[in-house]
Short mmCIF file of C-alpha atoms and ligand atoms in Angstrom, two decimals:
data_model
loop_
_atom_site.label_atom_id
_atom_site.label_comp_id
_atom_site.label_asym_id
_atom_site.label_seq_id
_atom_site.Cartn_x
_atom_site.Cartn_y
_atom_site.Cartn_z
CA MET A 1 51.06 231.27 188.56
CA ILE A 2 50.48 228.51 186.04
CA ASP A 3 49.53 229.69 182.54
CA ASN A 4 46.07 228.83 181.32
CA ASN A 5 47.30 226.36 178.85
CA LYS A 6 46.28 222.79 179.81
CA PHE A 7 48.27 219.61 180.36
CA PRO A 8 47.61 216.58 178.11
CA ASN A 9 44.17 215.11 178.90
CA ASP A 10 45.39 211.82 180.30
CA PHE A 11 48.18 213.42 182.39
CA LEU A 12 48.58 211.50 185.66
CA TRP A 13 48.35 213.69 188.74
CA GLY A 14 49.47 211.86 191.84
CA THR A 15 51.18 211.91 195.19
CA ALA A 16 53.91 209.69 196.62
CA THR A 17 54.89 208.09 199.91
CA SER A 18 57.19 205.25 200.99
CA SER A 19 56.76 202.31 203.32
CA TYR A 20 59.20 203.11 206.13
CA GLN A 21 58.18 206.75 206.20
CA ILE A 22 54.47 206.13 206.81
CA GLU A 23 53.61 202.54 207.75
CA GLY A 24 54.80 202.02 211.32
CA ALA A 25 53.80 198.51 212.54
CA MET A 26 57.49 197.69 212.64
CA ASP A 27 57.06 194.03 213.67
CA THR A 28 53.44 193.26 212.78
CA ASP A 29 52.34 190.17 210.83
CA GLY A 30 55.78 188.67 210.62
CA LYS A 31 57.67 191.73 209.34
CA GLY A 32 61.43 191.50 209.86
CA LYS A 33 63.78 194.34 210.73
CA SER A 34 64.87 196.69 208.00
CA ILE A 35 68.14 198.61 207.99
CA TRP A 36 66.15 201.73 208.83
CA ASP A 37 64.72 200.05 211.93
CA THR A 38 68.24 199.29 213.06
CA TYR A 39 69.62 202.68 212.09
CA SER A 40 66.83 204.76 213.62
CA HIS A 41 67.26 202.86 216.88
CA THR A 42 70.97 203.70 216.95
CA LYS A 43 71.36 206.69 219.23
CA GLY A 44 72.37 209.91 217.55
CA LYS A 45 71.62 208.92 213.95
CA ILE A 46 68.23 210.64 213.62
CA GLN A 47 67.22 214.13 214.76
CA ASN A 48 65.54 213.94 218.13
CA ASN A 49 66.22 210.17 218.07
CA ASP A 50 62.90 209.73 216.24
CA ASN A 51 62.13 206.40 214.59
CA GLY A 52 59.54 204.88 212.26
CA ASP A 53 58.09 202.34 214.74
CA VAL A 54 54.69 204.03 214.46
CA ALA A 55 55.23 206.87 211.93
CA CYS A 56 51.76 207.68 210.47
CA ASP A 57 50.49 204.20 211.43
CA HIS A 58 49.40 203.82 207.84
CA TYR A 59 49.58 200.03 208.25
CA ASN A 60 46.45 200.30 210.40
CA LEU A 61 44.96 203.57 209.21
CA TRP A 62 45.23 203.02 205.44
CA PRO A 63 41.45 203.02 204.80
CA LYS A 64 41.41 206.62 206.07
CA ASP A 65 44.34 207.50 203.85
CA ILE A 66 42.67 206.06 200.78
CA LYS A 67 39.61 208.19 201.54
CA LEU A 68 41.88 211.22 201.67
CA LEU A 69 43.49 210.27 198.36
CA LYS A 70 40.03 209.95 196.88
CA GLU A 71 39.04 213.33 198.23
CA LEU A 72 42.23 214.84 196.84
CA GLY A 73 41.22 213.46 193.45
CA VAL A 74 44.56 211.96 192.44
CA LYS A 75 44.59 209.64 189.48
CA ALA A 76 47.67 207.76 190.66
CA TYR A 77 49.42 207.01 193.94
CA ARG A 78 53.06 206.00 194.29
CA LEU A 79 53.77 203.77 197.29
CA SER A 80 56.59 201.39 198.15
CA ILE A 81 56.67 197.85 199.44
CA SER A 82 58.52 197.10 202.63
CA TRP A 83 60.86 194.28 201.58
CA PRO A 84 61.10 192.78 205.13
CA ARG A 85 57.30 192.41 205.22
CA ILE A 86 57.68 190.02 202.27
CA PHE A 87 61.02 188.41 203.16
CA PRO A 88 61.61 189.12 206.87
CA SER A 89 65.34 188.39 206.81
CA GLY A 90 65.75 188.46 203.05
CA HIS A 91 67.00 184.85 203.09
CA GLU A 92 63.69 182.92 203.23
CA LYS A 93 62.80 180.73 200.28
CA ALA A 94 59.08 181.53 200.36
CA PRO A 95 57.46 184.90 201.03
CA ASN A 96 55.62 185.92 204.19
CA LEU A 97 52.00 185.79 203.04
CA PRO A 98 50.47 188.26 205.53
CA GLY A 99 52.88 190.87 204.17
CA LEU A 100 51.72 190.26 200.60
CA ASP A 101 48.08 190.25 201.75
CA PHE A 102 48.46 193.70 203.26
CA TYR A 103 49.54 195.21 199.94
CA SER A 104 47.04 193.16 197.98
CA GLU A 105 44.12 194.57 199.95
CA LEU A 106 45.51 198.10 199.75
CA ILE A 107 45.82 197.81 195.98
CA ASP A 108 42.31 196.43 195.56
CA ASN A 109 41.02 199.43 197.47
CA LEU A 110 43.01 201.89 195.39
CA LEU A 111 41.66 200.35 192.21
CA GLU A 112 38.09 200.38 193.52
CA ASN A 113 38.60 204.10 193.97
CA ASN A 114 40.00 204.50 190.46
CA ILE A 115 43.48 205.31 191.71
CA LYS A 116 46.30 203.75 189.72
CA PRO A 117 48.99 202.23 191.97
CA PHE A 118 52.65 202.88 191.13
CA ILE A 119 54.77 200.46 193.13
CA THR A 120 58.36 201.12 194.15
CA LEU A 121 60.06 197.87 195.13
CA ASN A 122 63.05 199.36 196.93
CA HIS A 123 62.62 202.65 198.72
CA TRP A 124 65.67 201.95 200.92
CA ASP A 125 64.24 199.75 203.74
CA ILE A 126 66.00 196.50 202.83
CA PRO A 127 65.96 193.58 205.32
CA GLN A 128 68.64 193.84 207.99
CA GLY A 129 69.43 190.18 207.27
CA LEU A 130 70.69 191.21 203.84
CA GLU A 131 72.73 194.08 205.24
CA ASP A 132 74.37 191.49 207.49
CA ILE A 133 75.85 189.77 204.42
CA GLY A 134 77.19 193.07 203.07
CA GLY A 135 74.05 194.78 201.81
CA TRP A 136 74.34 196.34 198.36
CA THR A 137 78.12 195.91 198.33
CA SER A 138 77.51 192.18 197.92
CA ARG A 139 76.70 190.81 194.47
CA ASP A 140 74.34 188.34 196.18
CA MET A 141 71.94 191.26 196.55
CA VAL A 142 71.16 190.99 192.87
CA ASP A 143 69.64 187.52 193.27
CA ALA A 144 67.88 188.55 196.47
CA PHE A 145 66.27 191.51 194.69
CA VAL A 146 65.27 189.43 191.68
CA LYS A 147 63.63 186.87 193.97
CA TYR A 148 61.78 189.61 195.87
CA SER A 149 60.65 191.31 192.62
CA TYR A 150 59.47 187.98 191.29
CA TYR A 151 57.22 187.21 194.28
CA VAL A 152 55.80 190.72 194.55
CA SER A 153 55.00 190.97 190.84
CA ASP A 154 53.66 187.40 190.81
CA ASN A 155 51.25 188.34 193.57
CA LEU A 156 50.25 191.85 192.58
CA GLY A 157 51.09 191.95 188.88
CA ASP A 158 47.58 191.14 187.72
CA ARG A 159 46.46 194.51 189.15
CA VAL A 160 49.59 196.66 189.41
CA LYS A 161 50.71 197.88 185.99
CA SER A 162 53.34 200.49 186.92
CA TRP A 163 56.59 199.35 188.57
CA ILE A 164 59.62 201.21 189.82
CA THR A 165 62.55 198.99 190.76
CA HIS A 166 64.64 201.35 192.92
CA ASN A 167 64.20 204.79 194.41
CA GLU A 168 67.20 207.14 194.17
CA PRO A 169 70.20 204.77 194.02
CA TRP A 170 72.45 207.83 194.55
CA CYS A 171 71.15 208.25 198.11
CA ILE A 172 71.86 204.63 198.96
CA SER A 173 75.32 204.71 197.39
CA TYR A 174 76.51 208.23 198.27
CA LEU A 175 74.74 208.99 201.53
CA GLY A 176 75.40 205.45 202.77
CA TYR A 177 79.09 205.13 201.83
CA ILE A 178 80.55 208.60 201.15
CA GLN A 179 78.69 211.04 203.35
CA GLY A 180 77.82 208.49 206.05
CA GLN A 181 74.43 209.99 206.75
CA PHE A 182 72.35 206.96 205.73
CA PRO A 183 72.80 203.32 206.73
CA PRO A 184 75.27 201.73 206.92
CA GLY A 185 76.85 205.12 207.74
CA LEU A 186 80.30 204.67 206.17
CA LYS A 187 82.37 207.63 205.03
CA ASN A 188 84.52 208.25 201.95
CA ASN A 189 84.46 204.64 200.82
CA TRP A 190 84.36 205.12 197.06
CA LEU A 191 84.88 201.45 196.31
CA LYS A 192 81.84 200.43 198.35
CA SER A 193 79.83 203.35 197.03
CA LEU A 194 80.48 202.48 193.37
CA THR A 195 79.97 198.77 193.99
CA THR A 196 76.64 199.57 195.62
CA ALA A 197 75.56 201.74 192.68
CA HIS A 198 76.55 198.95 190.30
CA HIS A 199 74.64 196.23 192.14
CA LEU A 200 71.56 198.43 192.38
CA LEU A 201 71.66 199.05 188.64
CA LEU A 202 72.36 195.43 187.85
CA SER A 203 69.53 194.18 190.03
CA HIS A 204 67.24 196.69 188.32
CA GLY A 205 68.14 195.27 184.92
CA MET A 206 67.96 191.64 186.06
CA SER A 207 64.49 192.04 187.55
CA ILE A 208 62.85 193.57 184.47
CA ASN A 209 62.08 190.28 182.71
CA GLU A 210 60.70 188.72 185.88
CA ILE A 211 58.35 191.64 186.40
CA ARG A 212 57.32 191.75 182.74
CA ASN A 213 56.49 188.04 182.71
CA ASN A 214 54.39 188.31 185.84
CA SER A 215 52.67 191.58 185.04
CA LYS A 216 51.44 191.63 181.48
CA ASP A 217 51.13 194.99 179.73
CA SER A 218 52.86 196.77 182.57
CA GLU A 219 55.30 199.68 182.46
CA ILE A 220 58.60 199.34 184.31
CA GLY A 221 61.14 201.96 185.21
CA ILE A 222 63.62 203.20 187.80
CA THR A 223 63.52 206.45 189.78
CA LEU A 224 66.62 208.64 189.94
CA ASN A 225 67.09 211.85 191.87
CA LEU A 226 68.67 214.16 189.35
CA SER A 227 69.95 217.66 189.65
CA PRO A 228 71.42 220.17 187.24
CA SER A 229 74.71 221.53 188.49
CA THR A 230 76.19 224.99 188.05
CA PRO A 231 79.75 226.01 188.94
CA ALA A 232 79.83 228.62 191.71
CA SER A 233 82.27 230.70 189.63
CA GLU A 234 83.96 230.50 186.24
CA SER A 235 87.24 229.30 187.77
CA THR A 236 88.59 226.11 186.25
CA TYR A 237 88.52 224.64 189.78
CA ASP A 238 84.78 225.12 190.10
CA VAL A 239 84.09 224.09 186.51
CA GLU A 240 86.03 220.88 187.09
CA ALA A 241 84.30 220.21 190.42
CA CYS A 242 80.96 220.76 188.73
CA LYS A 243 81.77 218.24 186.03
CA PHE A 244 82.73 215.73 188.72
CA TYR A 245 79.50 216.44 190.57
CA ASP A 246 77.42 215.85 187.44
CA ALA A 247 79.30 212.60 186.77
CA GLN A 248 78.80 211.14 190.24
CA PHE A 249 75.25 212.42 190.71
CA ASN A 250 73.61 212.16 187.30
CA ARG A 251 75.76 210.38 184.72
CA LEU A 252 76.84 207.51 186.98
CA TYR A 253 73.24 206.29 186.71
CA LEU A 254 71.95 207.66 183.40
CA ASP A 255 74.91 206.52 181.26
CA PRO A 256 74.83 202.81 182.13
CA LEU A 257 71.02 202.76 181.91
CA TYR A 258 70.78 204.52 178.56
CA LYS A 259 74.24 204.44 176.98
CA LYS A 260 75.51 201.08 178.19
CA SER A 261 78.67 202.64 179.65
CA TYR A 262 79.97 204.19 182.85
CA PRO A 263 81.35 207.75 182.80
CA GLU A 264 85.07 207.06 182.34
CA ASP A 265 85.94 210.61 183.43
CA LEU A 266 84.50 209.80 186.87
CA PHE A 267 86.62 206.68 187.26
CA ASP A 268 89.72 208.49 185.93
CA SER A 269 89.30 211.32 188.34
CA LEU A 270 88.78 208.99 191.34
CA ILE A 271 91.89 207.03 190.35
CA LYS A 272 93.87 210.26 189.95
CA LYS A 273 92.79 211.35 193.42
CA ARG A 274 93.79 207.87 194.70
CA LEU A 275 90.27 207.23 195.95
CA ILE A 276 90.04 203.96 194.00
CA LYS A 277 92.44 201.78 192.03
CA ARG A 278 91.79 200.77 188.42
CA SER A 279 91.61 197.12 189.57
CA ASP A 280 88.75 198.03 191.94
CA ILE A 281 86.48 198.41 188.95
CA ASN A 282 86.35 194.64 188.68
CA PHE A 283 82.92 194.76 190.29
CA LEU A 284 81.92 195.29 186.64
CA LYS A 285 81.67 191.85 185.00
CA PRO A 286 81.26 191.01 181.32
CA GLY A 287 77.60 191.30 180.32
CA ASP A 288 76.61 193.54 183.23
CA LEU A 289 76.16 196.68 181.15
CA LYS A 290 73.95 194.79 178.73
CA SER A 291 71.73 193.71 181.63
CA ILE A 292 71.64 197.20 183.16
CA SER A 293 70.68 198.85 179.88
CA GLN A 294 67.72 196.54 179.21
CA LYS A 295 64.92 198.55 177.73
CA THR A 296 62.57 200.08 180.27
CA ASP A 297 59.32 201.93 179.71
CA PHE A 298 59.94 205.11 181.66
CA LEU A 299 62.36 207.06 183.79
CA GLY A 300 61.11 208.34 187.15
CA VAL A 301 62.66 211.70 188.03
CA ASN A 302 62.73 213.05 191.57
CA PHE A 303 63.49 216.74 191.59
CA TYR A 304 63.95 219.06 194.56
CA SER A 305 66.69 221.58 193.81
CA ARG A 306 69.78 222.40 191.77
CA ALA A 307 73.40 222.17 192.89
CA VAL A 308 75.76 225.14 192.87
CA VAL A 309 79.18 223.55 193.04
CA ARG A 310 82.25 225.05 194.73
CA ASN A 311 85.62 223.30 194.65
CA ASN A 312 86.34 222.70 198.32
CA ASP A 313 89.83 221.29 197.66
CA ILE A 314 91.04 224.80 196.80
CA SER A 315 91.43 227.44 199.47
CA GLU A 316 89.03 230.35 199.03
CA ASP A 317 91.82 232.89 198.46
CA LYS A 318 93.04 230.92 195.43
CA ASN A 319 89.59 230.64 193.89
CA LEU A 320 87.46 233.30 192.15
CA PRO A 321 84.67 234.86 194.19
CA ILE A 322 81.34 233.00 194.09
CA GLU A 323 79.26 234.46 191.27
CA VAL A 324 75.98 232.62 191.61
CA THR A 325 73.38 234.20 193.86
CA LEU A 326 71.30 231.63 195.64
CA LYS A 327 67.54 232.03 195.73
CA GLU A 328 65.25 231.50 198.73
CA LYS A 329 65.44 228.15 200.55
CA THR A 330 62.84 225.80 202.04
CA ASP A 331 62.90 224.73 205.71
CA PHE A 332 65.22 221.91 204.64
CA GLY A 333 67.76 224.45 203.39
CA TRP A 334 67.26 223.39 199.76
CA GLU A 335 67.27 226.27 197.28
CA ILE A 336 64.02 226.87 195.38
CA HIS A 337 64.93 226.91 191.71
CA PRO A 338 62.03 225.78 189.51
CA ARG A 339 63.76 226.72 186.24
CA SER A 340 66.26 223.96 186.95
CA LEU A 341 63.49 221.40 186.56
CA TYR A 342 62.93 222.70 183.03
CA ASP A 343 66.68 222.70 182.30
CA LEU A 344 67.09 219.19 183.66
CA LEU A 345 64.25 217.76 181.59
CA ILE A 346 65.47 219.41 178.39
CA ARG A 347 68.98 218.09 179.04
CA ILE A 348 67.73 214.53 179.63
CA LYS A 349 65.72 214.67 176.42
CA LYS A 350 68.76 215.90 174.50
CA ASP A 351 71.32 213.47 175.94
CA TYR A 352 69.38 210.23 176.40
CA PRO A 353 66.88 208.21 174.35
CA ILE A 354 64.10 208.28 176.95
CA GLU A 355 60.58 207.72 175.67
CA LYS A 356 58.59 208.50 178.78
CA ILE A 357 59.22 210.37 182.01
CA TYR A 358 57.24 210.65 185.21
CA ILE A 359 58.11 213.19 187.87
CA THR A 360 57.94 210.67 190.69
CA GLU A 361 58.71 213.22 193.45
CA ASN A 362 58.76 216.97 193.82
CA GLY A 363 58.03 218.87 196.99
CA CYS A 364 59.23 221.04 199.85
CA ALA A 365 59.50 221.05 203.64
CA TYR A 366 57.63 223.77 205.52
CA ASN A 367 56.61 223.47 209.12
CA ASP A 368 53.42 225.56 209.08
CA VAL A 369 51.23 224.64 212.04
CA PRO A 370 47.43 224.68 212.45
CA ASP A 371 46.09 228.11 213.48
CA LYS A 372 43.40 228.59 216.14
CA ASN A 373 40.74 227.59 213.61
CA ASN A 374 42.74 224.50 212.72
CA ILE A 375 43.64 225.89 209.29
CA ILE A 376 47.13 225.21 208.01
CA ASN A 377 47.97 227.98 205.63
CA ASP A 378 51.02 226.58 203.83
CA SER A 379 51.15 229.19 201.09
CA LYS A 380 54.85 228.64 200.42
CA ARG A 381 54.19 224.99 199.59
CA ILE A 382 51.52 226.08 197.12
CA GLU A 383 53.96 228.53 195.53
CA TYR A 384 56.63 225.86 195.29
CA HIS A 385 54.43 223.29 193.55
CA SER A 386 52.81 225.91 191.34
CA ALA A 387 56.16 227.19 190.07
CA HIS A 388 57.50 223.69 189.42
CA ILE A 389 54.36 222.51 187.67
CA ASN A 390 54.57 225.59 185.48
CA GLU A 391 58.14 224.76 184.45
CA LEU A 392 57.09 221.17 183.86
CA LYS A 393 54.41 222.37 181.52
CA ASN A 394 56.94 224.49 179.65
CA ALA A 395 59.15 221.44 179.27
CA ILE A 396 56.24 219.35 177.97
CA ASN A 397 55.40 222.12 175.49
CA ASP A 398 59.02 221.95 174.37
CA GLY A 399 58.76 218.25 173.66
CA VAL A 400 59.67 216.51 176.92
CA PRO A 401 57.64 213.28 177.07
CA CYS A 402 56.45 213.64 180.66
CA GLU A 403 53.17 211.89 181.44
CA GLY A 404 52.68 212.39 185.16
CA TYR A 405 53.59 214.35 188.29
CA PHE A 406 53.68 212.90 191.80
CA ALA A 407 53.89 215.44 194.58
CA TRP A 408 55.95 214.50 197.60
CA SER A 409 54.10 213.89 199.77
CA LEU A 410 50.52 212.92 200.51
CA MET A 411 51.11 213.51 204.21
CA ASP A 412 53.77 214.56 206.69
CA ASN A 413 55.93 211.57 207.59
CA PHE A 414 59.24 210.26 208.93
CA GLU A 415 61.79 212.26 206.96
CA TRP A 416 64.76 209.88 207.36
CA CYS A 417 67.63 211.49 209.33
CA GLU A 418 65.48 214.56 209.97
CA GLY A 419 62.88 212.49 211.82
CA PHE A 420 59.45 214.13 212.12
CA GLY A 421 60.88 217.64 212.09
CA LYS A 422 60.58 218.24 208.35
CA ARG A 423 57.06 218.23 206.95
CA PHE A 424 56.50 217.69 203.22
CA GLY A 425 52.81 216.70 203.22
CA PHE A 426 49.61 218.10 201.76
CA ILE A 427 48.11 216.66 204.95
CA TRP A 428 49.21 217.65 208.43
CA VAL A 429 49.79 214.66 210.73
CA ASP A 430 49.70 215.05 214.50
CA PHE A 431 52.30 212.44 215.44
CA GLU A 432 50.82 212.05 218.95
CA SER A 433 47.15 211.48 218.06
CA LEU A 434 47.85 210.47 214.42
CA LYS A 435 45.03 212.75 213.36
CA ARG A 436 45.23 213.88 209.72
CA THR A 437 44.23 217.44 208.74
CA PRO A 438 44.39 218.58 205.12
CA LYS A 439 46.46 221.75 204.66
CA GLN A 440 45.50 224.58 202.29
CA SER A 441 47.86 223.02 199.72
CA PHE A 442 45.63 219.92 199.72
CA PHE A 443 42.66 221.97 198.53
CA TRP A 444 44.84 223.86 196.05
CA TYR A 445 46.14 220.59 194.53
CA LYS A 446 42.62 219.11 194.43
CA ASN A 447 41.48 222.12 192.44
CA LEU A 448 44.49 221.96 190.16
CA ILE A 449 43.80 218.29 189.39
CA GLU A 450 40.11 218.99 188.70
CA ASN A 451 41.24 221.57 186.16
CA ASN A 452 44.02 219.41 184.75
CA GLY A 453 46.86 221.67 185.76
CA LYS A 454 45.11 224.98 185.41
CA GLU A 455 44.98 227.23 188.48
CA ILE A 456 41.57 228.75 189.02
C1 LIG B 501 63.68 211.95 198.60
C2 LIG B 501 63.16 210.61 199.09
C3 LIG B 501 61.84 210.69 199.79
C4 LIG B 501 61.71 211.91 200.65
C5 LIG B 501 62.14 213.16 199.92
C6 LIG B 501 62.01 214.43 200.72
O1 LIG B 501 65.06 211.90 198.47
O2 LIG B 501 63.02 209.72 198.01
O3 LIG B 501 61.65 209.49 200.50
O4 LIG B 501 62.37 211.74 201.83
O5 LIG B 501 63.44 213.02 199.45
#
């Protein structure tokens, strides 16, 4: 239950989606293949072998979706641009105009409805043609991203005033090259993972001036998925593993962005474990950290859960018993721990000079289905958002400069490796008929927005 105390008057209530997860129209109007097209068509990579060929068919049904956004009453909407709609292979000199036109019309309509667009330039679906030259492990990606950012901001920058360069670099770098769950699906390749993280950060920094020049008076930031981490016990093994986790998950991105340095303890520990060599770090060139730490206007924070870290290199009989009791989990298996959002925000405020934060994603997967009256009573989703918004308000009261909250997600969509099996939306989507039906959470959020964060 959210306390009666209100959020700041101009607080931005929004929802978020991303191109590959909702658009479909995989080869319409000159769009090229993205790495997610390739990956989802590789047998065995996605639950149920689902793919985003059609997804929510937002590419064709967007007028309906804007009506739903309007009905929901959001003040802002975070969407991403599909890079291969703009540069089909990534290598073209000039952009594909029908791709730009699609987003231009969508943005005009959002603005006509008084909804502020927040654009993410890279929400993972990079052109396959760029993956073919090495993807993010190649330094050439920096120029490719700067060119793409230039053309998108040149075209939309008169109307779009909020820009996010990348979404969750950790997922691209770690899930793509260590865990092997995301494209390109490599495992335990720390050199490629770190190089990828570095090129993502560098391309972020290098694109800022281009975007600023094209989009006057705009705000520019990057979105990180961040998570507080707690050792599973007080053993030195778990404490050490937890420190490593924090370094590779949070500090690997926050430190270069805000402190102009990489966490040396992370590199030292990878070298000690013989996972990289000191000479591998030569992906870092003179001047790079200066470019990465260019001043931005905000940090986007995606928050879902906390991490309880156990040292898996130590056999259980040598370690102390696990002391942390896990709370209830969502259908995704992620623990529900709203207080961690508060802790995370307070920690960021303490450790980094960040002037403005947006929660660019927060949400939960629950597979509630329509009942016989076609009502979708997703009460657990309501509880999840309510509890997190309450902790966010506590953090704001304690001085955290957060100016907006984007719920993930407007509607059920293609949840990456989970396919259509995990539903995060305020709107139920029937993936056969593509019919949209607002869930109870939709009406709850609408009411919350009308009352600026107060639950009535
Ligand atoms: C985040 C992604 C987003 C969505 C949610 C559930 O990591 O940014 O696209 O899949 O998780």
